[in-house]
């Protein structure tokens, strides 16, 4: 219900439903939430070919991709207010409508230093008493009588917990931070969608976002069209995707071979390393998540383990566009990674004149492709490149593509169509993607899990409980993507809003219960 609670879904008119394969089932959408969602009136040039293209490769269109399964080809919603054709996001949807409230203050250009903790004299438990922050170069402390909600995201929520003395004692000691609550899971369990991007030269008549950015005349024309009619390239915010299980592009034998490595008790050749490299203190959690991921990997009804997207423009940081040419990018994004990383505050150095603070960037180690499970990630991503290239070699999408430019084709092109077809088949069969994948894998900017819910293992396996309360601290919760113990096969936006909605209800419910108990004389 919390996914629906945040949303007001606008039903597309029939013309757009047919043109963009804008499928939906009303029962899975909200009708009165603060966030407006629509199927864009316009999409990039490649989207019109996507469904037919994937159907030609045996991938069915998903008529209800918001109902719990992302498997198949589908057209994505966008968070756009249809009345203005402007982005709808947390500030415009949640903050601005209530910004007039006297009991709500949003302080910009402020940097949190740490949560102020005090030990309860009777119970010995730490209590969150305030927040220390910098504003206009001056340090301030705000004291609280209720709760503190930490929503700094998967990167900075664990950073701020550690700066407050909550975390692995070894990490805190190295940074010169006093340990107040020992929990080695803080900053661990980092899971990210990793991505690779192949670049193709496309029909030069296609207008791409990159072309608009580099051509003032195109930009002026796009701006004028948007201002006068709320149409044109500036409104082409959506995309089409395909989420596929490995079984769609690998053989059953290969899946069985890879799955055989994924027992929770799998070890490396050294005889002691778990499936995913992880801190010893959190190995039990890692093995539990490995068990879940392994079952997804070899399930008879697997989820969408790789996301495939083709969009017009060059999005690769490794390829430099040639002036005057237009490009499209074929993206492959791993959804259920076995690779597990970490985010921690850095160790202090003897040369530093001040202690570690929030001004010091956290150390992010994603550990892509490391460990036994990481090697499985690597092999499945290498296989995904072959299918991504097949998508681009299939009509009708192929009709707007000139050639692949990154990585460059290894065999020269032929003017003879029969010879070219034979060459393509030979290249697809022989091309080895492993080194290219290792060299060009980057983040898809969807990190989760660094302040994960502990579940049945509680503090042994996580950072917060099932009501998002930090273990060992009264009055402190974390409410953002960092609490997710496992990665999902989707972009994170809708899930993070749902976490926020449910977290708000939890805070409200607990406040009401606390007030009730205080009236009964059962609490201080």
Short mmCIF file of C-alpha atoms in Angstrom, two decimals:
data_model
loop_
_atom_site.label_atom_id
_atom_site.label_comp_id
_atom_site.label_asym_id
_atom_site.label_seq_id
_atom_site.Cartn_x
_atom_site.Cartn_y
_atom_site.Cartn_z
CA UNK A 1 0.00 0.00 0.00
CA UNK A 2 2.91 2.41 0.57
CA UNK A 3 3.89 2.36 -3.08
CA UNK A 4 0.38 3.45 -3.98
CA UNK A 5 0.19 5.94 -1.12
CA UNK A 6 2.94 8.10 -2.60
CA UNK A 7 1.52 8.17 -6.15
CA UNK A 8 -1.08 9.89 -8.30
CA UNK A 9 -1.03 7.96 -11.56
CA UNK A 10 -2.39 9.67 -14.67
CA UNK A 11 -3.94 7.29 -17.18
CA UNK A 12 -2.45 7.83 -20.67
CA UNK A 13 -4.77 8.63 -23.52
CA UNK A 14 -5.40 5.76 -25.91
CA UNK A 15 -3.25 7.22 -28.69
CA UNK A 16 -0.16 7.18 -26.46
CA UNK A 17 -0.98 3.77 -24.98
CA UNK A 18 -0.79 2.24 -28.43
CA UNK A 19 2.17 4.29 -29.67
CA UNK A 20 4.42 3.65 -26.66
CA UNK A 21 3.08 0.29 -25.41
CA UNK A 22 2.04 2.15 -22.26
CA UNK A 23 0.50 -0.80 -20.41
CA UNK A 24 -0.86 -0.57 -16.89
CA UNK A 25 -3.31 -2.11 -14.42
CA UNK A 26 -5.06 0.55 -12.37
CA UNK A 27 -5.25 -1.56 -9.20
CA UNK A 28 -1.46 -1.35 -8.81
CA UNK A 29 -1.31 2.43 -8.94
CA UNK A 30 -2.11 5.20 -6.49
CA UNK A 31 -4.68 7.87 -7.23
CA UNK A 32 -4.22 10.45 -4.49
CA UNK A 33 -0.53 10.62 -3.57
CA UNK A 34 1.78 13.63 -3.67
CA UNK A 35 3.90 12.31 -6.59
CA UNK A 36 2.51 12.59 -10.10
CA UNK A 37 3.46 9.77 -12.50
CA UNK A 38 2.75 9.64 -16.21
CA UNK A 39 3.71 7.90 -19.41
CA UNK A 40 5.53 10.63 -21.27
CA UNK A 41 3.87 12.10 -24.33
CA UNK A 42 7.23 11.76 -26.08
CA UNK A 43 10.10 9.29 -25.80
CA UNK A 44 13.54 9.00 -27.36
CA UNK A 45 13.74 7.86 -30.99
CA UNK A 46 14.74 4.29 -30.10
CA UNK A 47 11.74 3.64 -27.83
CA UNK A 48 9.33 3.27 -30.73
CA UNK A 49 11.23 0.17 -31.86
CA UNK A 50 11.89 -1.39 -28.46
CA UNK A 51 8.93 -3.70 -27.94
CA UNK A 52 8.92 -5.08 -31.50
CA UNK A 53 12.68 -5.51 -31.32
CA UNK A 54 12.58 -7.50 -28.07
CA UNK A 55 9.56 -9.48 -29.22
CA UNK A 56 11.62 -10.54 -32.25
CA UNK A 57 14.20 -11.91 -29.81
CA UNK A 58 11.63 -13.97 -27.91
CA UNK A 59 11.08 -11.45 -25.09
CA UNK A 60 7.43 -10.80 -24.33
CA UNK A 61 6.12 -7.37 -23.39
CA UNK A 62 5.08 -7.13 -19.75
CA UNK A 63 1.53 -5.72 -19.54
CA UNK A 64 1.77 -5.05 -15.80
CA UNK A 65 5.36 -4.23 -14.84
CA UNK A 66 4.26 -2.36 -11.70
CA UNK A 67 2.50 -5.39 -10.20
CA UNK A 68 5.59 -7.02 -8.69
CA UNK A 69 7.45 -8.57 -11.63
CA UNK A 70 9.69 -6.51 -13.90
CA UNK A 71 10.46 -9.43 -16.25
CA UNK A 72 9.96 -8.67 -19.93
CA UNK A 73 9.94 -5.55 -22.09
CA UNK A 74 8.08 -2.49 -20.89
CA UNK A 75 7.85 1.27 -21.13
CA UNK A 76 8.75 3.18 -17.98
CA UNK A 77 6.72 5.75 -16.10
CA UNK A 78 8.18 9.15 -15.32
CA UNK A 79 7.62 11.41 -12.29
CA UNK A 80 6.28 14.40 -14.23
CA UNK A 81 3.37 16.70 -13.41
CA UNK A 82 1.27 16.56 -16.61
CA UNK A 83 -0.21 20.02 -15.99
CA UNK A 84 3.19 21.69 -16.14
CA UNK A 85 5.43 19.05 -17.77
CA UNK A 86 7.87 19.67 -14.92
CA UNK A 87 9.65 17.13 -12.77
CA UNK A 88 7.75 16.00 -9.69
CA UNK A 89 10.07 15.09 -6.82
CA UNK A 90 10.42 15.19 -3.05
CA UNK A 91 10.73 18.98 -2.75
CA UNK A 92 7.80 19.85 -5.01
CA UNK A 93 5.59 16.94 -3.91
CA UNK A 94 6.24 16.70 -0.17
CA UNK A 95 7.94 19.85 1.08
CA UNK A 96 6.44 22.82 -0.76
CA UNK A 97 2.79 22.02 0.08
CA UNK A 98 3.61 22.15 3.82
CA UNK A 99 6.50 24.62 3.79
CA UNK A 100 4.32 27.25 5.51
CA UNK A 101 4.07 25.23 8.74
CA UNK A 102 5.60 27.03 11.71
CA UNK A 103 6.94 23.79 13.19
CA UNK A 104 8.85 22.87 10.02
CA UNK A 105 12.23 24.42 9.23
CA UNK A 106 14.44 23.31 6.35
CA UNK A 107 17.97 24.62 6.75
CA UNK A 108 19.99 24.64 3.53
CA UNK A 109 23.78 24.77 3.21
CA UNK A 110 24.17 23.02 6.55
CA UNK A 111 26.48 20.05 7.11
CA UNK A 112 25.80 17.56 9.89
CA UNK A 113 28.82 16.67 12.02
CA UNK A 114 27.34 13.94 14.22
CA UNK A 115 24.45 12.82 16.39
CA UNK A 116 24.95 13.74 20.05
CA UNK A 117 24.64 10.65 22.26
CA UNK A 118 24.32 10.37 26.02
CA UNK A 119 24.41 7.20 28.11
CA UNK A 120 21.31 6.53 30.22
CA UNK A 121 22.42 6.34 33.84
CA UNK A 122 20.14 3.41 34.72
CA UNK A 123 20.00 1.23 31.60
CA UNK A 124 23.41 2.11 30.21
CA UNK A 125 21.87 2.46 26.72
CA UNK A 126 22.86 5.36 24.51
CA UNK A 127 20.19 8.02 23.89
CA UNK A 128 20.14 10.38 20.90
CA UNK A 129 19.95 13.83 22.43
CA UNK A 130 20.75 16.18 19.57
CA UNK A 131 22.48 16.93 16.28
CA UNK A 132 25.68 18.91 15.83
CA UNK A 133 26.06 20.73 12.49
CA UNK A 134 27.89 23.52 10.67
CA UNK A 135 26.04 26.47 9.13
CA UNK A 136 27.66 29.64 7.80
CA UNK A 137 31.00 28.41 9.13
CA UNK A 138 29.65 28.22 12.68
CA UNK A 139 28.97 25.09 14.70
CA UNK A 140 25.52 24.63 16.21
CA UNK A 141 23.82 21.96 18.30
CA UNK A 142 20.10 21.29 18.24
CA UNK A 143 18.79 19.37 21.24
CA UNK A 144 15.78 17.09 20.84
CA UNK A 145 13.22 15.64 23.21
CA UNK A 146 11.77 13.22 20.67
CA UNK A 147 13.47 11.33 17.86
CA UNK A 148 16.17 11.97 15.28
CA UNK A 149 15.57 10.59 11.78
CA UNK A 150 18.72 10.04 9.71
CA UNK A 151 17.99 10.13 5.96
CA UNK A 152 21.36 10.83 4.38
CA UNK A 153 21.28 7.90 1.93
CA UNK A 154 23.36 4.75 1.53
CA UNK A 155 26.62 6.73 1.34
CA UNK A 156 26.30 9.22 4.17
CA UNK A 157 23.96 7.55 6.66
CA UNK A 158 26.66 5.02 7.65
CA UNK A 159 29.24 7.83 7.56
CA UNK A 160 27.23 9.88 10.08
CA UNK A 161 26.61 6.86 12.32
CA UNK A 162 30.34 6.20 12.45
CA UNK A 163 31.10 9.87 13.12
CA UNK A 164 28.66 9.58 16.03
CA UNK A 165 30.54 6.61 17.48
CA UNK A 166 28.25 3.87 16.15
CA UNK A 167 30.05 1.20 14.14
CA UNK A 168 32.97 -1.18 13.97
CA UNK A 169 35.38 -0.34 16.83
CA UNK A 170 38.36 -0.97 14.56
CA UNK A 171 37.10 1.54 11.98
CA UNK A 172 36.21 4.10 14.65
CA UNK A 173 39.52 3.73 16.48
CA UNK A 174 41.49 4.22 13.26
CA UNK A 175 39.56 7.45 12.66
CA UNK A 176 40.06 8.70 16.21
CA UNK A 177 36.36 8.32 17.09
CA UNK A 178 35.28 7.01 20.50
CA UNK A 179 33.13 3.88 20.25
CA UNK A 180 29.75 4.40 21.87
CA UNK A 181 27.81 1.55 20.22
CA UNK A 182 29.82 -1.31 18.73
CA UNK A 183 28.20 -2.65 15.56
CA UNK A 184 30.49 -4.02 12.83
CA UNK A 185 27.60 -4.10 10.32
CA UNK A 186 27.55 -0.30 9.92
CA UNK A 187 28.81 0.56 6.45
CA UNK A 188 28.99 -3.08 5.35
CA UNK A 189 26.61 -4.96 3.01
CA UNK A 190 26.94 -2.36 0.22
CA UNK A 191 25.10 -3.67 -2.84
CA UNK A 192 24.99 -1.77 -6.10
CA UNK A 193 23.62 -2.22 -9.58
CA UNK A 194 26.74 -2.39 -11.75
CA UNK A 195 26.58 -1.27 -15.35
CA UNK A 196 28.37 -1.50 -18.70
CA UNK A 197 27.69 0.73 -21.71
CA UNK A 198 28.26 -0.12 -25.36
CA UNK A 199 28.13 2.85 -27.75
CA UNK A 200 26.72 2.77 -31.29
CA UNK A 201 26.82 5.39 -34.01
CA UNK A 202 23.23 6.05 -35.11
CA UNK A 203 21.32 7.84 -37.86
CA UNK A 204 22.64 11.44 -37.92
CA UNK A 205 19.13 12.85 -38.35
CA UNK A 206 18.09 11.70 -34.86
CA UNK A 207 18.11 14.48 -32.27
CA UNK A 208 19.73 13.30 -29.06
CA UNK A 209 20.14 15.02 -25.65
CA UNK A 210 23.86 15.17 -26.33
CA UNK A 211 23.24 16.95 -29.65
CA UNK A 212 20.99 19.51 -27.94
CA UNK A 213 23.65 20.22 -25.32
CA UNK A 214 26.31 20.82 -27.97
CA UNK A 215 24.23 22.76 -30.53
CA UNK A 216 22.85 26.16 -29.41
CA UNK A 217 20.37 26.27 -32.31
CA UNK A 218 18.91 22.87 -31.45
CA UNK A 219 18.76 23.85 -27.79
CA UNK A 220 16.96 27.12 -28.56
CA UNK A 221 14.43 25.33 -30.77
CA UNK A 222 13.79 22.67 -28.11
CA UNK A 223 13.35 25.35 -25.43
CA UNK A 224 10.91 27.32 -27.57
CA UNK A 225 8.85 24.20 -28.33
CA UNK A 226 8.71 23.36 -24.64
CA UNK A 227 7.75 26.89 -23.57
CA UNK A 228 5.03 27.29 -26.20
CA UNK A 229 3.45 23.82 -26.27
CA UNK A 230 5.04 21.72 -23.49
CA UNK A 231 6.14 19.22 -26.16
CA UNK A 232 9.34 18.31 -27.96
CA UNK A 233 12.73 16.90 -26.96
CA UNK A 234 12.66 18.54 -23.52
CA UNK A 235 9.66 16.38 -22.59
CA UNK A 236 11.15 13.07 -23.82
CA UNK A 237 12.02 12.02 -20.26
CA UNK A 238 10.98 8.37 -20.34
CA UNK A 239 12.64 5.21 -21.57
CA UNK A 240 11.88 1.58 -22.36
CA UNK A 241 13.63 -1.35 -20.70
CA UNK A 242 13.79 -5.13 -20.61
CA UNK A 243 14.49 -7.09 -17.43
CA UNK A 244 15.57 -10.63 -18.23
CA UNK A 245 16.60 -13.73 -16.29
CA UNK A 246 19.92 -15.31 -17.17
CA UNK A 247 18.03 -18.24 -18.64
CA UNK A 248 16.99 -16.08 -21.57
CA UNK A 249 20.50 -15.73 -22.94
CA UNK A 250 22.51 -18.54 -21.33
CA UNK A 251 22.17 -22.31 -21.55
CA UNK A 252 20.72 -24.45 -18.73
CA UNK A 253 24.11 -26.15 -18.46
CA UNK A 254 25.89 -22.83 -17.90
CA UNK A 255 23.33 -21.76 -15.27
CA UNK A 256 23.78 -25.07 -13.44
CA UNK A 257 27.55 -24.71 -13.55
CA UNK A 258 27.41 -21.18 -12.11
CA UNK A 259 24.77 -22.10 -9.51
CA UNK A 260 26.95 -24.92 -8.23
CA UNK A 261 29.32 -22.30 -6.81
CA UNK A 262 26.62 -20.49 -4.90
CA UNK A 263 25.96 -22.59 -1.82
CA UNK A 264 26.02 -20.47 1.35
CA UNK A 265 28.92 -22.63 2.54
CA UNK A 266 30.93 -22.34 -0.68
CA UNK A 267 34.60 -21.62 -0.05
CA UNK A 268 37.46 -20.40 -2.15
CA UNK A 269 40.51 -22.47 -2.95
CA UNK A 270 41.93 -21.20 0.32
CA UNK A 271 39.16 -23.12 2.06
CA UNK A 272 37.68 -20.35 4.18
CA UNK A 273 36.28 -17.49 2.07
CA UNK A 274 32.47 -17.20 1.86
CA UNK A 275 30.65 -16.73 -1.44
CA UNK A 276 30.93 -12.96 -1.06
CA UNK A 277 33.91 -11.29 0.51
CA UNK A 278 32.70 -9.56 3.66
CA UNK A 279 33.88 -8.65 7.11
CA UNK A 280 34.18 -11.68 9.40
CA UNK A 281 31.76 -10.14 11.88
CA UNK A 282 28.99 -10.12 9.28
CA UNK A 283 29.64 -13.44 7.52
CA UNK A 284 26.40 -14.97 8.80
CA UNK A 285 24.40 -12.17 7.20
CA UNK A 286 26.28 -12.52 3.96
CA UNK A 287 25.63 -16.24 3.79
CA UNK A 288 21.93 -15.73 4.44
CA UNK A 289 21.68 -13.23 1.59
CA UNK A 290 23.75 -15.57 -0.61
CA UNK A 291 21.20 -18.29 0.03
CA UNK A 292 18.39 -15.99 -1.08
CA UNK A 293 20.31 -14.81 -4.14
CA UNK A 294 21.27 -18.37 -5.07
CA UNK A 295 17.63 -19.42 -4.97
CA UNK A 296 16.77 -16.49 -7.25
CA UNK A 297 19.57 -17.43 -9.60
CA UNK A 298 18.46 -21.01 -10.16
CA UNK A 299 14.71 -20.60 -9.58
CA UNK A 300 12.24 -22.04 -12.07
CA UNK A 301 10.63 -18.57 -12.10
CA UNK A 302 13.63 -16.21 -11.84
CA UNK A 303 13.30 -12.46 -11.67
CA UNK A 304 14.76 -9.85 -13.96
CA UNK A 305 18.44 -10.33 -13.24
CA UNK A 306 19.78 -8.04 -15.96
CA UNK A 307 18.24 -4.76 -17.10
CA UNK A 308 18.77 -3.88 -20.77
CA UNK A 309 18.18 -0.32 -22.02
CA UNK A 310 19.02 1.34 -25.34
CA UNK A 311 18.81 5.13 -25.35
CA UNK A 312 19.89 7.75 -27.85
CA UNK A 313 22.98 9.67 -26.65
CA UNK A 314 26.45 8.67 -25.55
CA UNK A 315 26.34 7.93 -21.82
CA UNK A 316 29.68 6.13 -21.55
CA UNK A 317 32.44 7.87 -19.56
CA UNK A 318 34.99 5.83 -21.54
CA UNK A 319 34.06 6.96 -25.06
CA UNK A 320 34.51 10.48 -26.45
CA UNK A 321 31.92 11.51 -29.02
CA UNK A 322 33.11 12.70 -32.41
CA UNK A 323 31.69 16.13 -33.32
CA UNK A 324 28.88 15.96 -35.87
CA UNK A 325 27.97 12.34 -35.17
CA UNK A 326 25.04 10.98 -33.19
CA UNK A 327 25.22 8.04 -30.80
CA UNK A 328 23.10 5.61 -28.85
CA UNK A 329 24.07 3.60 -25.77
CA UNK A 330 23.23 -0.03 -25.02
CA UNK A 331 23.27 -0.48 -21.25
CA UNK A 332 23.44 -3.74 -19.28
CA UNK A 333 22.81 -3.49 -15.52
CA UNK A 334 23.15 -6.37 -13.05
CA UNK A 335 20.21 -6.35 -10.62
CA UNK A 336 20.97 -9.05 -8.01
CA UNK A 337 24.72 -8.78 -7.34
CA UNK A 338 26.62 -11.24 -5.18
CA UNK A 339 29.42 -8.67 -4.95
CA UNK A 340 29.27 -6.92 -1.57
CA UNK A 341 31.21 -3.78 -0.70
CA UNK A 342 31.56 -1.29 2.13
CA UNK A 343 31.49 2.42 2.97
CA UNK A 344 33.47 3.73 5.95
CA UNK A 345 34.96 6.93 7.30
CA UNK A 346 38.68 7.15 6.52
CA UNK A 347 41.44 6.50 9.00
CA UNK A 348 43.05 9.60 10.43
CA UNK A 349 46.58 10.45 9.54
CA UNK A 350 49.31 11.74 11.80
CA UNK A 351 49.64 14.75 9.49
CA UNK A 352 46.03 15.84 10.08
CA UNK A 353 45.58 18.77 12.41
CA UNK A 354 41.92 17.98 13.02
CA UNK A 355 39.92 14.79 13.67
CA UNK A 356 38.00 13.00 10.94
CA UNK A 357 34.71 14.80 10.19
CA UNK A 358 31.93 14.88 7.62
CA UNK A 359 34.22 17.06 5.48
CA UNK A 360 36.32 13.93 4.83
CA UNK A 361 34.89 11.84 2.03
CA UNK A 362 33.99 8.28 3.04
CA UNK A 363 35.99 5.41 1.60
CA UNK A 364 33.82 3.46 -0.84
CA UNK A 365 34.95 -0.03 -1.83
CA UNK A 366 32.25 -1.70 -3.97
CA UNK A 367 34.31 -4.90 -4.38
CA UNK A 368 32.86 -5.52 -7.81
CA UNK A 369 33.54 -9.07 -9.05
CA UNK A 370 35.48 -10.12 -5.94
CA UNK A 371 35.08 -13.50 -4.26
CA UNK A 372 33.34 -16.59 -5.61
CA UNK A 373 29.99 -14.86 -5.96
CA UNK A 374 31.65 -11.83 -7.50
CA UNK A 375 33.17 -14.07 -10.15
CA UNK A 376 29.65 -15.28 -10.97
CA UNK A 377 28.61 -11.63 -11.32
CA UNK A 378 31.49 -11.15 -13.73
CA UNK A 379 30.66 -14.14 -15.92
CA UNK A 380 26.97 -13.26 -16.11
CA UNK A 381 27.76 -9.66 -17.05
CA UNK A 382 30.11 -10.88 -19.79
CA UNK A 383 27.30 -13.05 -21.16
CA UNK A 384 24.90 -10.11 -20.98
CA UNK A 385 27.06 -8.08 -23.38
CA UNK A 386 26.52 -10.64 -26.10
CA UNK A 387 22.77 -10.36 -25.77
CA UNK A 388 22.95 -6.58 -25.60
CA UNK A 389 24.81 -6.59 -28.90
CA UNK A 390 22.21 -8.97 -30.35
CA UNK A 391 19.51 -6.46 -29.44
CA UNK A 392 21.32 -3.84 -31.50
CA UNK A 393 21.79 -6.26 -34.40
CA UNK A 394 18.06 -7.02 -34.55
CA UNK A 395 15.48 -5.12 -36.58
CA UNK A 396 13.83 -2.69 -36.37
CA UNK A 397 16.32 -1.09 -33.94
CA UNK A 398 19.18 -2.06 -36.23
CA UNK A 399 17.74 0.17 -38.95
CA UNK A 400 18.75 3.35 -37.07
CA UNK A 401 22.21 2.03 -36.14
CA UNK A 402 25.26 2.69 -38.31
CA UNK A 403 27.80 0.59 -36.38
CA UNK A 404 29.15 -0.21 -32.95
CA UNK A 405 31.99 2.13 -31.98
CA UNK A 406 32.70 1.14 -28.36
CA UNK A 407 34.04 -1.40 -27.98
CA UNK A 408 35.01 -1.19 -31.66
CA UNK A 409 34.12 -4.08 -33.90
CA UNK A 410 37.08 -6.42 -34.17
CA UNK A 411 36.48 -7.34 -37.83
CA UNK A 412 36.26 -4.82 -40.71
CA UNK A 413 32.85 -4.16 -42.22
CA UNK A 414 32.02 -5.56 -45.65
CA UNK A 415 29.88 -3.97 -48.37
CA UNK A 416 28.52 -7.41 -49.32
CA UNK A 417 25.34 -8.05 -47.28
CA UNK A 418 25.74 -11.82 -47.24
CA UNK A 419 29.36 -11.52 -46.22
CA UNK A 420 28.44 -8.93 -43.60
CA UNK A 421 25.80 -11.23 -42.10
CA UNK A 422 28.28 -14.10 -41.99
CA UNK A 423 30.87 -11.82 -40.41
CA UNK A 424 28.41 -10.65 -37.75
CA UNK A 425 27.47 -14.21 -36.82
CA UNK A 426 31.14 -15.21 -36.63
CA UNK A 427 32.02 -12.17 -34.53
CA UNK A 428 29.12 -12.73 -32.13
CA UNK A 429 30.23 -16.32 -31.66
CA UNK A 430 33.92 -15.53 -31.16
CA UNK A 431 33.90 -12.16 -29.40
CA UNK A 432 35.27 -12.30 -25.87
CA UNK A 433 33.85 -9.60 -23.63
CA UNK A 434 35.61 -10.44 -20.38
CA UNK A 435 38.44 -7.91 -20.43
CA UNK A 436 36.16 -5.13 -21.68
CA UNK A 437 33.67 -5.84 -18.89
CA UNK A 438 36.43 -5.81 -16.29
CA UNK A 439 37.80 -2.51 -17.62
CA UNK A 440 34.52 -0.58 -18.07
CA UNK A 441 32.09 -1.67 -15.35
CA UNK A 442 30.79 1.31 -13.38
CA UNK A 443 28.08 2.02 -10.86
CA UNK A 444 24.45 2.49 -11.89
CA UNK A 445 24.08 4.79 -8.86
CA UNK A 446 21.68 2.55 -6.93
CA UNK A 447 23.55 1.72 -3.67
CA UNK A 448 21.63 0.03 -0.84
CA UNK A 449 22.19 -1.96 2.33
CA UNK A 450 24.82 -0.08 4.36
CA UNK A 451 22.50 0.35 7.40
CA UNK A 452 20.51 -2.81 6.72
CA UNK A 453 17.62 -4.18 8.75
CA UNK A 454 18.82 -7.08 10.85
CA UNK A 455 15.69 -9.23 10.58
CA UNK A 456 15.71 -12.38 12.70
CA UNK A 457 19.45 -11.97 13.34
CA UNK A 458 18.86 -8.53 14.84
CA UNK A 459 22.06 -6.70 15.77
CA UNK A 460 24.20 -9.69 14.69
CA UNK A 461 23.02 -9.16 11.14
CA UNK A 462 22.13 -5.51 10.72
CA UNK A 463 22.06 -1.90 11.87
CA UNK A 464 18.34 -1.17 12.35
CA UNK A 465 15.34 -3.20 13.51
CA UNK A 466 12.08 -3.73 11.65
CA UNK A 467 10.91 -0.28 12.76
CA UNK A 468 14.09 1.34 11.48
CA UNK A 469 15.45 2.01 14.99
CA UNK A 470 19.24 1.88 15.33
CA UNK A 471 20.27 -1.04 17.54
CA UNK A 472 21.65 0.11 20.87
CA UNK A 473 20.40 3.70 20.64
CA UNK A 474 17.14 5.20 21.87
CA UNK A 475 15.54 7.88 19.73
CA UNK A 476 17.49 7.34 16.50
CA UNK A 477 16.18 5.86 13.24
CA UNK A 478 17.49 5.55 9.72
CA UNK A 479 14.98 5.97 6.89
CA UNK A 480 16.44 5.70 3.38
CA UNK A 481 17.74 3.11 0.90
CA UNK A 482 20.55 2.08 3.26
CA UNK A 483 18.07 0.05 5.38
CA UNK A 484 17.32 -2.34 2.49
CA UNK A 485 19.04 -5.66 3.29
CA UNK A 486 18.89 -6.89 -0.32
CA UNK A 487 19.09 -5.22 -3.69
CA UNK A 488 15.96 -5.16 -5.89
CA UNK A 489 15.37 -5.62 -9.62
CA UNK A 490 14.22 -2.07 -10.22
CA UNK A 491 15.35 1.52 -10.04
CA UNK A 492 15.14 2.64 -6.42
CA UNK A 493 12.96 5.75 -6.62
CA UNK A 494 9.52 4.26 -5.96
CA UNK A 495 10.88 1.97 -3.22
CA UNK A 496 12.61 4.83 -1.41
CA UNK A 497 9.41 6.88 -1.41
CA UNK A 498 7.57 3.84 -0.04
CA UNK A 499 10.20 3.47 2.72
CA UNK A 500 9.65 7.13 3.57
CA UNK A 501 5.88 6.73 3.71
CA UNK A 502 6.06 3.64 5.91
CA UNK A 503 8.76 5.16 8.09
CA UNK A 504 6.56 8.22 8.66
CA UNK A 505 3.70 5.98 9.78
CA UNK A 506 6.03 4.12 12.16
CA UNK A 507 7.19 7.37 13.75
CA UNK A 508 3.60 8.54 14.11
CA UNK A 509 2.40 5.23 15.57
CA UNK A 510 5.24 5.08 18.08
CA UNK A 511 4.68 8.72 19.08
CA UNK A 512 1.00 8.00 19.77
CA UNK A 513 1.91 4.90 21.79
CA UNK A 514 4.56 6.78 23.75
CA UNK A 515 2.06 9.51 24.62
CA UNK A 516 -0.46 6.89 25.72
CA UNK A 517 2.05 5.21 28.02
CA UNK A 518 3.18 8.54 29.48
CA UNK A 519 -0.40 9.37 30.39
CA UNK A 520 -0.65 6.03 32.14
CA UNK A 521 2.53 6.79 34.09
CA UNK A 522 4.43 3.93 32.45
CA UNK A 523 7.23 6.08 30.96
CA UNK A 524 9.51 8.89 32.12
#
